[in-house]
mmCIF file of C-alpha atoms and ligand atoms in Angstrom:
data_model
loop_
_atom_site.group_PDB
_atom_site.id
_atom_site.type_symbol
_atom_site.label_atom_id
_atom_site.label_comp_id
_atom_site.label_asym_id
_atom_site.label_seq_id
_atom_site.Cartn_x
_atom_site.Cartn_y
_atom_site.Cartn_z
ATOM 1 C CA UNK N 1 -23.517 18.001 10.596
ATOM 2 C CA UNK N 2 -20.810 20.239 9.220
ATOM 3 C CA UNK N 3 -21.098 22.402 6.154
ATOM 4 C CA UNK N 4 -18.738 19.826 4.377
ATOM 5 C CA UNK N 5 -20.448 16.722 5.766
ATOM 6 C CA UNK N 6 -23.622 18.376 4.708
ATOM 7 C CA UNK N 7 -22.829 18.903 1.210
ATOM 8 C CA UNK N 8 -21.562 14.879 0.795
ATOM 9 C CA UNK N 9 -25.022 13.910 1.914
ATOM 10 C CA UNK N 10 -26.329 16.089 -0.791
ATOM 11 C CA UNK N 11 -24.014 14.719 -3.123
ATOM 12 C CA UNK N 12 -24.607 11.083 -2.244
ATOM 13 C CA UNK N 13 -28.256 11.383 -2.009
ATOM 14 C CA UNK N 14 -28.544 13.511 -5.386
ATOM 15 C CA UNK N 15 -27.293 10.315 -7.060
ATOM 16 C CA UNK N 16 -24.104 11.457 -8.344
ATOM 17 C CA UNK N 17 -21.875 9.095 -6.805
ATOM 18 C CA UNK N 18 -24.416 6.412 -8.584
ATOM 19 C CA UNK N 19 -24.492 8.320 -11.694
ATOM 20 C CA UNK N 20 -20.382 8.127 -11.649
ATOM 21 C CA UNK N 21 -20.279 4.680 -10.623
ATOM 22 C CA UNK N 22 -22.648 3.965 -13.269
ATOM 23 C CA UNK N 23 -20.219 6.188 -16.105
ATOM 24 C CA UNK N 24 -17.420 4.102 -14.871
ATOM 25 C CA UNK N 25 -18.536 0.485 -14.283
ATOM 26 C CA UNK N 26 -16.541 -1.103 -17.294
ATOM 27 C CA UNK N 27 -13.414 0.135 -15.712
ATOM 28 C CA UNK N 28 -11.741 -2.244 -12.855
ATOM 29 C CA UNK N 29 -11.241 -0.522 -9.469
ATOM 30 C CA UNK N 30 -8.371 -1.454 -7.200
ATOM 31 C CA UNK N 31 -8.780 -0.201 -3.561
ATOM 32 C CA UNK N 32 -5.189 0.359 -1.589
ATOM 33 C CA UNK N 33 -5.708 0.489 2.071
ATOM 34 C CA UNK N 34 -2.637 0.687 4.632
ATOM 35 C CA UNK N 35 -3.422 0.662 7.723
ATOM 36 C CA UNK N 36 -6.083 -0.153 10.101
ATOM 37 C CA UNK N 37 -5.960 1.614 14.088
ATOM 38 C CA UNK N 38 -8.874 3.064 15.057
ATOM 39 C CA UNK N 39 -12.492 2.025 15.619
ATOM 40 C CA UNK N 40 -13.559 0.158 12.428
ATOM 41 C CA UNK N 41 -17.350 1.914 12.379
ATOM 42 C CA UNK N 42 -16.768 3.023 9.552
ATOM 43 C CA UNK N 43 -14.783 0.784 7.851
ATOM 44 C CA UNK N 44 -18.138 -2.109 8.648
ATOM 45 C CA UNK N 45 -19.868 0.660 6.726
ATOM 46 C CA UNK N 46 -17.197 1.111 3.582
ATOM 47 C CA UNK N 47 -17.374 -3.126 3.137
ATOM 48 C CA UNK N 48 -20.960 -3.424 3.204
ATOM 49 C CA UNK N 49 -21.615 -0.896 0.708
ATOM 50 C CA UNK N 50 -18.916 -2.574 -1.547
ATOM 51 C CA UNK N 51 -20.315 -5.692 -1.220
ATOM 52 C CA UNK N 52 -23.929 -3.992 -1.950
ATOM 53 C CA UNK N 53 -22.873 -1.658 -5.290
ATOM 54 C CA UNK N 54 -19.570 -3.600 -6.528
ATOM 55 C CA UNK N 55 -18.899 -6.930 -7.635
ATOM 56 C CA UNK N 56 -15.672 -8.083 -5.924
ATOM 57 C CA UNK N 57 -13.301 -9.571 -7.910
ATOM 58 C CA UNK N 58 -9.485 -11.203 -6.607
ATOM 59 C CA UNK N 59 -6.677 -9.971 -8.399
ATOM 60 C CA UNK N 60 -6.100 -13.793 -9.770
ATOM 61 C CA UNK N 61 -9.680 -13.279 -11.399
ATOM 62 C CA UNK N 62 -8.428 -10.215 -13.299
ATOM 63 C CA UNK N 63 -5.510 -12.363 -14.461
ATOM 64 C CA UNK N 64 -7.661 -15.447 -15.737
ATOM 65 C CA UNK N 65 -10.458 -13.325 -17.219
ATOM 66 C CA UNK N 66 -7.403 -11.743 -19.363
ATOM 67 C CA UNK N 67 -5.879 -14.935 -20.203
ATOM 68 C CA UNK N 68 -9.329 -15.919 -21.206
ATOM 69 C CA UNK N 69 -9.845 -12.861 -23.235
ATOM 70 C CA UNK N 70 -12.540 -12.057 -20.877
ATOM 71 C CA UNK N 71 -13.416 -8.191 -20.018
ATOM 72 C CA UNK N 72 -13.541 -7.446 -16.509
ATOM 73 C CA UNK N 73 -17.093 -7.996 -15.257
ATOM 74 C CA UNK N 74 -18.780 -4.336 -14.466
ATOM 75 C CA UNK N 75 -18.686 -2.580 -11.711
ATOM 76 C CA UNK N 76 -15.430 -4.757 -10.906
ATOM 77 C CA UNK N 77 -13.753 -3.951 -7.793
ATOM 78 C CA UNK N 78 -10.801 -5.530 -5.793
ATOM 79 C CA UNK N 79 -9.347 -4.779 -2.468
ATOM 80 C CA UNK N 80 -5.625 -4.344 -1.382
ATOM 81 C CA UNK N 81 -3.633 -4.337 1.764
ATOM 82 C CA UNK N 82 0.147 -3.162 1.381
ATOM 83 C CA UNK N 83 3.067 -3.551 3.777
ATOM 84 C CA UNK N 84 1.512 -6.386 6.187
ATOM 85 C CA UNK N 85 0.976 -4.787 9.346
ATOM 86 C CA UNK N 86 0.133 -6.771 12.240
ATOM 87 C CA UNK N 87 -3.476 -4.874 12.202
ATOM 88 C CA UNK N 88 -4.185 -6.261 8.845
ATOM 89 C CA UNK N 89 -5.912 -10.001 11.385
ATOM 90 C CA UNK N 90 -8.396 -7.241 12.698
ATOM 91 C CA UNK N 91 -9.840 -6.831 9.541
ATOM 92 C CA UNK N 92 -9.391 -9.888 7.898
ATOM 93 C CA UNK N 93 -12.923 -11.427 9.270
ATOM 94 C CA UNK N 94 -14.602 -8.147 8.518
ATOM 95 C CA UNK N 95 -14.124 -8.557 4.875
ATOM 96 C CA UNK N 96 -14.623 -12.465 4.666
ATOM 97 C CA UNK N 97 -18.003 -11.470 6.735
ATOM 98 C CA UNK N 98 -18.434 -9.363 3.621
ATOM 99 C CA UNK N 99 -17.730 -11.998 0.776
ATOM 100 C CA UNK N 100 -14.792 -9.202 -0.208
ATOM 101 C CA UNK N 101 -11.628 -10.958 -1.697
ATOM 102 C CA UNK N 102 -8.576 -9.523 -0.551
ATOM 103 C CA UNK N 103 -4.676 -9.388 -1.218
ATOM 104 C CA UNK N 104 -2.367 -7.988 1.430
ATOM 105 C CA UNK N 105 1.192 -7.158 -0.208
ATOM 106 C CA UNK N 106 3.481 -8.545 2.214
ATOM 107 C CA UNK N 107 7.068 -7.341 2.833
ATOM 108 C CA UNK N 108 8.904 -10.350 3.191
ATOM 109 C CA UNK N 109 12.068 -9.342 5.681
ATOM 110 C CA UNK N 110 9.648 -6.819 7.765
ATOM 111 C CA UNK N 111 7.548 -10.476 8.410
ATOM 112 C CA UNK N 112 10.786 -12.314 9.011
ATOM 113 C CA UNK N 113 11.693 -9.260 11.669
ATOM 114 C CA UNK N 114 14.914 -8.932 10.012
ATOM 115 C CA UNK N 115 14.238 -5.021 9.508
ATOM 116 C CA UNK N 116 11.522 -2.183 10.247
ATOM 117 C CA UNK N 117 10.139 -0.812 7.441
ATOM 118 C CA UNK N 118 12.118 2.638 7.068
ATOM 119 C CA UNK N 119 9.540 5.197 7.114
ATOM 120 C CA UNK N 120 8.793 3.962 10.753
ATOM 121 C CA UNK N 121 12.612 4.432 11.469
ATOM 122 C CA UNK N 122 11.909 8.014 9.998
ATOM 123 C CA UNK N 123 9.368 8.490 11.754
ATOM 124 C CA UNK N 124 10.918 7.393 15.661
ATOM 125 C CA UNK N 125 14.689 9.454 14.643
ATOM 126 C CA UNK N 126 12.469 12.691 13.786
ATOM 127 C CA UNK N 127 10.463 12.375 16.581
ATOM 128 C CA UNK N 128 12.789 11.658 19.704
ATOM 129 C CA UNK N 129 15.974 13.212 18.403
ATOM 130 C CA UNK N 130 17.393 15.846 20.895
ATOM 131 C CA UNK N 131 19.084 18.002 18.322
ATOM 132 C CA UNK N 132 16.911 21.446 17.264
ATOM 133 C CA UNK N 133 18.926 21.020 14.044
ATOM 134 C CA UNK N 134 20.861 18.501 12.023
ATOM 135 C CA UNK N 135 23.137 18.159 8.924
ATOM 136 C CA UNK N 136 22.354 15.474 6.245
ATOM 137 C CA UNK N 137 24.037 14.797 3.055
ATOM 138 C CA UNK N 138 24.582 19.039 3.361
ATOM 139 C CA UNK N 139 21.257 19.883 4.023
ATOM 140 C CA UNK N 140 20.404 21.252 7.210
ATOM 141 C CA UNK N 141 17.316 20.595 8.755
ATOM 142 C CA UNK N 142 15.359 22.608 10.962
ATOM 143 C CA UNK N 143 14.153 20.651 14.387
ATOM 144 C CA UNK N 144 13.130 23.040 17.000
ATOM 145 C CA UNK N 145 9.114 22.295 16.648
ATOM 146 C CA UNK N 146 6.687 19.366 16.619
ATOM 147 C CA UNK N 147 5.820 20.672 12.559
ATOM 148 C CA UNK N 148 9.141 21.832 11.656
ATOM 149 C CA UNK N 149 10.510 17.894 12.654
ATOM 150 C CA UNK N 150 7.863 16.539 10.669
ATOM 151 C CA UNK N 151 8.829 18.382 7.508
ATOM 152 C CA UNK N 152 12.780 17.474 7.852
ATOM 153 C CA UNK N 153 11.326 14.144 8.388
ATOM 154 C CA UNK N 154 9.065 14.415 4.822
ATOM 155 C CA UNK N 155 11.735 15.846 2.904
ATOM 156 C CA UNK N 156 14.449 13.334 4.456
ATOM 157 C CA UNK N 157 12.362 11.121 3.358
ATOM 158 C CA UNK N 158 11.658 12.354 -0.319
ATOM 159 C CA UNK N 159 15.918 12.239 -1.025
ATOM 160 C CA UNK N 160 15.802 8.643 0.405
ATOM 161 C CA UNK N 161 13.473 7.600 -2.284
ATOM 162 C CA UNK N 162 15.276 9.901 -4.924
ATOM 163 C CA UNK N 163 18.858 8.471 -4.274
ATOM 164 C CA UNK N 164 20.472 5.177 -5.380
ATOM 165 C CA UNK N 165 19.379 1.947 -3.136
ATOM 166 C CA UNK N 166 22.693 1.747 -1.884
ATOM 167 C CA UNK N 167 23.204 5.620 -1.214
ATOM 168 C CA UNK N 168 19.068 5.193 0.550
ATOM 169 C CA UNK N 169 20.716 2.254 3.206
ATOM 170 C CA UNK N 170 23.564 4.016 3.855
ATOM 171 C CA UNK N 171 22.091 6.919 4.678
ATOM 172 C CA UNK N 172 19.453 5.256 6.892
ATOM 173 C CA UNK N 173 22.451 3.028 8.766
ATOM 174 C CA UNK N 174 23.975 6.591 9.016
ATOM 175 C CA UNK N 175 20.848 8.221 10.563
ATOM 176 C CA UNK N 176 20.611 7.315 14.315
ATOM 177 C CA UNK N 177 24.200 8.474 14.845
ATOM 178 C CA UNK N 178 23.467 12.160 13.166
ATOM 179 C CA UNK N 179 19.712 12.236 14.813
ATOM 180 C CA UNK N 180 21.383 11.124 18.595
ATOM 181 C CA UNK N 181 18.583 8.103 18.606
ATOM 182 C CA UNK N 182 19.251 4.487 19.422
ATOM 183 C CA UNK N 183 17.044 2.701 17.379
ATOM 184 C CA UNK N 184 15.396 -0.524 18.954
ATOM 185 C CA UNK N 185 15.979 -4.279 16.986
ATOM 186 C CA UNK N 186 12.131 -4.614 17.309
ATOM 187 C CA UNK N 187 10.081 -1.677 16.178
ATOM 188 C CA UNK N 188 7.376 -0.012 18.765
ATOM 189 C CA UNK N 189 4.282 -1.927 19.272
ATOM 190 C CA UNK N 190 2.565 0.019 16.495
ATOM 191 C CA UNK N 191 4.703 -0.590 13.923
ATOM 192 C CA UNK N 192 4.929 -4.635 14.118
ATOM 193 C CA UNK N 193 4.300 -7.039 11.043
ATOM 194 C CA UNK N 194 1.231 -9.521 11.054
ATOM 195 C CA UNK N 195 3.248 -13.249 12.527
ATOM 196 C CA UNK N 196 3.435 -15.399 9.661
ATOM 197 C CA UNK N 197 1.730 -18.084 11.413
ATOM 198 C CA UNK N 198 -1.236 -15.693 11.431
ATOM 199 C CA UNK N 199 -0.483 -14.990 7.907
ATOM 200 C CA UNK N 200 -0.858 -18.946 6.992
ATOM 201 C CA UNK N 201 -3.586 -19.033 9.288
ATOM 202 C CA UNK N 202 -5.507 -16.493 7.308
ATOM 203 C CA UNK N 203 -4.155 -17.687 4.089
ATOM 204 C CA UNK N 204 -5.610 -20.956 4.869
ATOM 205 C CA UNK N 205 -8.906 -18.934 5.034
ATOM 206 C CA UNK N 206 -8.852 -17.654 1.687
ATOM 207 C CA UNK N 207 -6.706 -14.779 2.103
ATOM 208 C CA UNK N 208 -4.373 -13.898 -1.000
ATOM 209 C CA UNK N 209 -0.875 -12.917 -0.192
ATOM 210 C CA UNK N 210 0.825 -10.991 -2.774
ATOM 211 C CA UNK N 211 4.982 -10.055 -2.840
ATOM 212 C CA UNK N 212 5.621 -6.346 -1.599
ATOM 213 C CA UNK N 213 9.728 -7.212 -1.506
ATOM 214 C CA UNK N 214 11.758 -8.151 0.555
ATOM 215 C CA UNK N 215 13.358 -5.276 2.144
ATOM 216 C CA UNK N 216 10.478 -2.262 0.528
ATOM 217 C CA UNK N 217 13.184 -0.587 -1.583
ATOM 218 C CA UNK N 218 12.795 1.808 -4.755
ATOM 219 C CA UNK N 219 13.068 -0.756 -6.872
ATOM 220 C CA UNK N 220 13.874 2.084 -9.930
ATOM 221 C CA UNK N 221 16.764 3.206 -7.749
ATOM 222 C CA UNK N 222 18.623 -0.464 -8.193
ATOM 223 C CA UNK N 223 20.941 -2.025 -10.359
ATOM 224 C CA UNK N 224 18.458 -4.510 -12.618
ATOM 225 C CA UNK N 225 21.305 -7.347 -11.157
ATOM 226 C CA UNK N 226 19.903 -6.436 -7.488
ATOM 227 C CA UNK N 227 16.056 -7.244 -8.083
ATOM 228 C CA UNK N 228 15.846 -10.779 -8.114
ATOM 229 C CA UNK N 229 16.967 -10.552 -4.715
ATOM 230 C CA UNK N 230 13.874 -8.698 -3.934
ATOM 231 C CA UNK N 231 11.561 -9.666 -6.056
ATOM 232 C CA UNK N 232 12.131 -13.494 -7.389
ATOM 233 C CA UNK N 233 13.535 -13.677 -3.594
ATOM 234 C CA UNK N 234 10.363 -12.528 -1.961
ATOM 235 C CA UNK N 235 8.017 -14.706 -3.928
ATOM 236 C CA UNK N 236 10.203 -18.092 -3.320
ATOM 237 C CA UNK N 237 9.883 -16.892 0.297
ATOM 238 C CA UNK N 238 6.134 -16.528 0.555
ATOM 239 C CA UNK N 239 5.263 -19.783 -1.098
ATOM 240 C CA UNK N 240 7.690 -21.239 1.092
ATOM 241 C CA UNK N 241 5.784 -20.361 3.968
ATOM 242 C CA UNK N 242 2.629 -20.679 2.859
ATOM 243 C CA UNK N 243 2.785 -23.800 0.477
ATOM 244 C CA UNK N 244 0.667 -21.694 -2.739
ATOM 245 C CA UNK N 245 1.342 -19.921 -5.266
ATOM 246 C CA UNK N 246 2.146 -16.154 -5.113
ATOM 247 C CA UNK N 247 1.536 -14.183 -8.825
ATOM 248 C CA UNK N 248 0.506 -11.031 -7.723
ATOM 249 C CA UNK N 249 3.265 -7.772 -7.014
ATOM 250 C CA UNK N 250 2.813 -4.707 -5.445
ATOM 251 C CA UNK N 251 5.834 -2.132 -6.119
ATOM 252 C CA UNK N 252 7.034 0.264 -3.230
ATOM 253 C CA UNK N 253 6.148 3.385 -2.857
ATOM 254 C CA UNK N 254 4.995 2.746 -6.654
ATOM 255 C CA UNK N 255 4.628 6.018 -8.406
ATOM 256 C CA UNK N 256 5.873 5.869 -11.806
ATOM 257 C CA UNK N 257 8.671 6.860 -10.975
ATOM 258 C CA UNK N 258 9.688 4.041 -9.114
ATOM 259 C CA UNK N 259 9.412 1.257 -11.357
ATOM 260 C CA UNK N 260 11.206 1.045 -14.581
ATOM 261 C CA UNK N 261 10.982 -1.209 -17.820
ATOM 262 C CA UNK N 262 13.712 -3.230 -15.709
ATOM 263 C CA UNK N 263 12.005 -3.637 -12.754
ATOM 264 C CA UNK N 264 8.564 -4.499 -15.013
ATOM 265 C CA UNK N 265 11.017 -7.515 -16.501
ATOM 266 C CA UNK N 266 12.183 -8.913 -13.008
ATOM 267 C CA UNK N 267 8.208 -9.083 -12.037
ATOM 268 C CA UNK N 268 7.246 -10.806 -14.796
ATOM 269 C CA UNK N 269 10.220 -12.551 -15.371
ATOM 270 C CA UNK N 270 10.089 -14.042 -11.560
ATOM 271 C CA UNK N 271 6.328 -15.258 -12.845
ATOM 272 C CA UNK N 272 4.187 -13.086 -11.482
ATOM 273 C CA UNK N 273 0.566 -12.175 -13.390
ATOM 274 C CA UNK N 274 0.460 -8.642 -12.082
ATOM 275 C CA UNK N 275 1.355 -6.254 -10.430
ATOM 276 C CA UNK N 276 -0.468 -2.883 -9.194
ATOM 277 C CA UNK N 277 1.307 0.759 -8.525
ATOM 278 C CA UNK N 278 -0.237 3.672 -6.422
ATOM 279 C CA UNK N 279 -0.363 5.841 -9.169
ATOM 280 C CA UNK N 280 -3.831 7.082 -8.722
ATOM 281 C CA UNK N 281 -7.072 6.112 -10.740
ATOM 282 C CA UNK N 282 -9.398 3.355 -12.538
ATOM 283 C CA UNK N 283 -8.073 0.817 -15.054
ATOM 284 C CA UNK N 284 -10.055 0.679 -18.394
ATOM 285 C CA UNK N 285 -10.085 -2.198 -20.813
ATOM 286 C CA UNK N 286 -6.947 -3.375 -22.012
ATOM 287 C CA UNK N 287 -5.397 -2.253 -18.692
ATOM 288 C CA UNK N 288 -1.431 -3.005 -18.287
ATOM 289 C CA UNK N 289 -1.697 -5.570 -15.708
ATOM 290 C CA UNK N 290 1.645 -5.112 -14.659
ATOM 291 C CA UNK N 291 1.297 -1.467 -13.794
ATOM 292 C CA UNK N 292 -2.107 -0.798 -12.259
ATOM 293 C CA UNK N 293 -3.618 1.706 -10.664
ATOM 294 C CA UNK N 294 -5.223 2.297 -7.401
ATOM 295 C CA UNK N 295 -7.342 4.868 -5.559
ATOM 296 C CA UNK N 296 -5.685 5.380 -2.303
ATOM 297 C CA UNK N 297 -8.506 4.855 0.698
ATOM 298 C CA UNK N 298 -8.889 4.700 4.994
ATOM 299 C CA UNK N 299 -11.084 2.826 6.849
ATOM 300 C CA UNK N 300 -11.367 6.189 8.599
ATOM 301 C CA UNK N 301 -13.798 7.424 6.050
ATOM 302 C CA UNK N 302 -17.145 8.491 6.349
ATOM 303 C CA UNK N 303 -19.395 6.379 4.195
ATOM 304 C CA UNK N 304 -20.080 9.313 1.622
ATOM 305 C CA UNK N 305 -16.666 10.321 0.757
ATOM 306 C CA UNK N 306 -15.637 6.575 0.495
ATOM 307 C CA UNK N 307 -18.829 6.173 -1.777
ATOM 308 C CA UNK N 308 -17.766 8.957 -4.052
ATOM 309 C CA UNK N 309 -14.316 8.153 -4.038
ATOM 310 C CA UNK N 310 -14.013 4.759 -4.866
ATOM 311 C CA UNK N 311 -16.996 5.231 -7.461
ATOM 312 C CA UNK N 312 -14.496 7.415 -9.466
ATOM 313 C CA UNK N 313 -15.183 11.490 -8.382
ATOM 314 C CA UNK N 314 -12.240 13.148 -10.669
ATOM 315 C CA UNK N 315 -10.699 9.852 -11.192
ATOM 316 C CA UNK N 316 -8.344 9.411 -13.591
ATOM 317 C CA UNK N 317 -9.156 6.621 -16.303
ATOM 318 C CA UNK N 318 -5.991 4.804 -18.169
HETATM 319 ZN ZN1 ZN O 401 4.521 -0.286 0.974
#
């Protein structure tokens, strides 16, 4: 055991993650987990403590206990699953074996295959451009090593999320000729969505599929005419597919500074009951259901941290 890993244990074992959880348990936690690759050890390990020190809740039981005027029950947690990656149907069983309700925030034109979603794009230009250096909008970046191509890529990435929508897509239609990279119709193997008959499948099986829009844009960055399109649009499409209702939104990216008052409107106007950002931390009684935060977790995680984390260690509470 490593010094680190060592002084967890201590931690765990000492009772302060218990003593924390305890501090916190009229506040509702909202776990936000991406992706799922590896070996799922620990992940088997991450659900079964939830299931033993948490009391699951769905997102559409937060929104009836506040219609009801109901607190959240303690020690309240729910689970979320953005961007709908194909890995999500390994997990899915894993947390039904669990009891664990869960929403996965699907992006509804990455399902239909009509785009990638544009971080992988990032990702693939950055990685198998030829160039050791490029121009961009009059920045140059730097490309002659592995590290010095992933911080172009990061800060490419940072003024795509800072411009205008329509400034972001044309610079992203704009990219594979400046980067020398062909980029495929279908994205790499890695980077596929979850098949929407899978998605009905598991929908049928008491999964909860919330809107993540249609095309993962910064919503803040668009004109407040554009977000039906991806946000009324997206919800219509889902409970198309599925036959059920949709009510709960997940913004993109979703720091504060990526939804506005306007966007707030268009979620609530398309009839959605809420709608959860990544801005980190727990949400105390009366929480803003339509901007809720998250703590940010991996199924990587080794059962300590995860316990600590999710319990509230140097949380913020709004
Ligand atoms: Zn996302």
């Amino acid at each position: 055991m490593n010094p680190k890993s060592a002084l967890e244990s201590a931690f765990h074992h000492f009772g302060c993650t218990r003593w924390i959880r305890h501090r916190h348990a009229r506040s509702l936690r909202i776990l936000m987990y991406h992706r799922f690759h590896g070996a799922l050890d620990n992940f088997r390990e991450q659900c079964a403590h939830i299931a033993r020190c948490y009391v699951p809740v769905s997102l559409n039981q937060v929104a009836r206990a506040r219609a009801e005027g109901s607190p959240f029950p303690a020690n309240a947690l729910a689970i979320t699953v953005d961007d709908g990656y194909y890995d999500f149907a390994r997990v899915f069983p894993i947390f039904r074996e669990f009891g664990l309700p869960v929403t996965l925030f699907a992006v509804t034109g990455f399902l239909d295959r009509e785009l990638w979603l544009w971080p992988d794009e990032t990702n693939l230009l950055f990685a198998e451009t030829p160039l050791n250096s490029v121009e961009i909008a009059g920045h140059l970046y730097n490309l002659a090593t592995p590290h010095t191509r992933i911080q172009s890529r990061d800060e490419v990435n940072q003024r795509l999320i800072e411009m205008t929508n329509r400034d972001r897509l044309q610079t992203l239609r704009n990219l594979p000729r400046l980067l020398h990279v062909v980029i495929p119709d279908t994205p790499p193997a890695d980077s596929l969505p979850v098949s929407w008959d899978q998605l009905r499948e598991l929908s049928g099986d008491g999964l909860d599929v919330g809107s993540h829009t249609r095309t993962h844009p910064i919503l803040a960055r668009m004109d407040a005419s554009e977000l039906d399109s991806e946000i009324a649009a997206s919800k219509q499409r889902l409970e198309d597919v599925l036959d059920r209702p949709v009510t709960n939104f997940c913004y993109p990216n979703g720091t504060a500074a990526d939804f506005s008052p306007d966007v707030i409107q268009a979620v609530q106007r398309a009839g959605f009951e809420t709608a959860v950002s990544t801005e980190p931390g727990l949400n105390s009684e009366p929480a803003d259901l339509f901007s809720l935060h998250r703590i940010g977790v991996e199924p990587e995680l080794r059962l300590t941290a995860f316990a600590r984390r999710i319990a509230g260690f140097r949380a913020k509470v709004t």
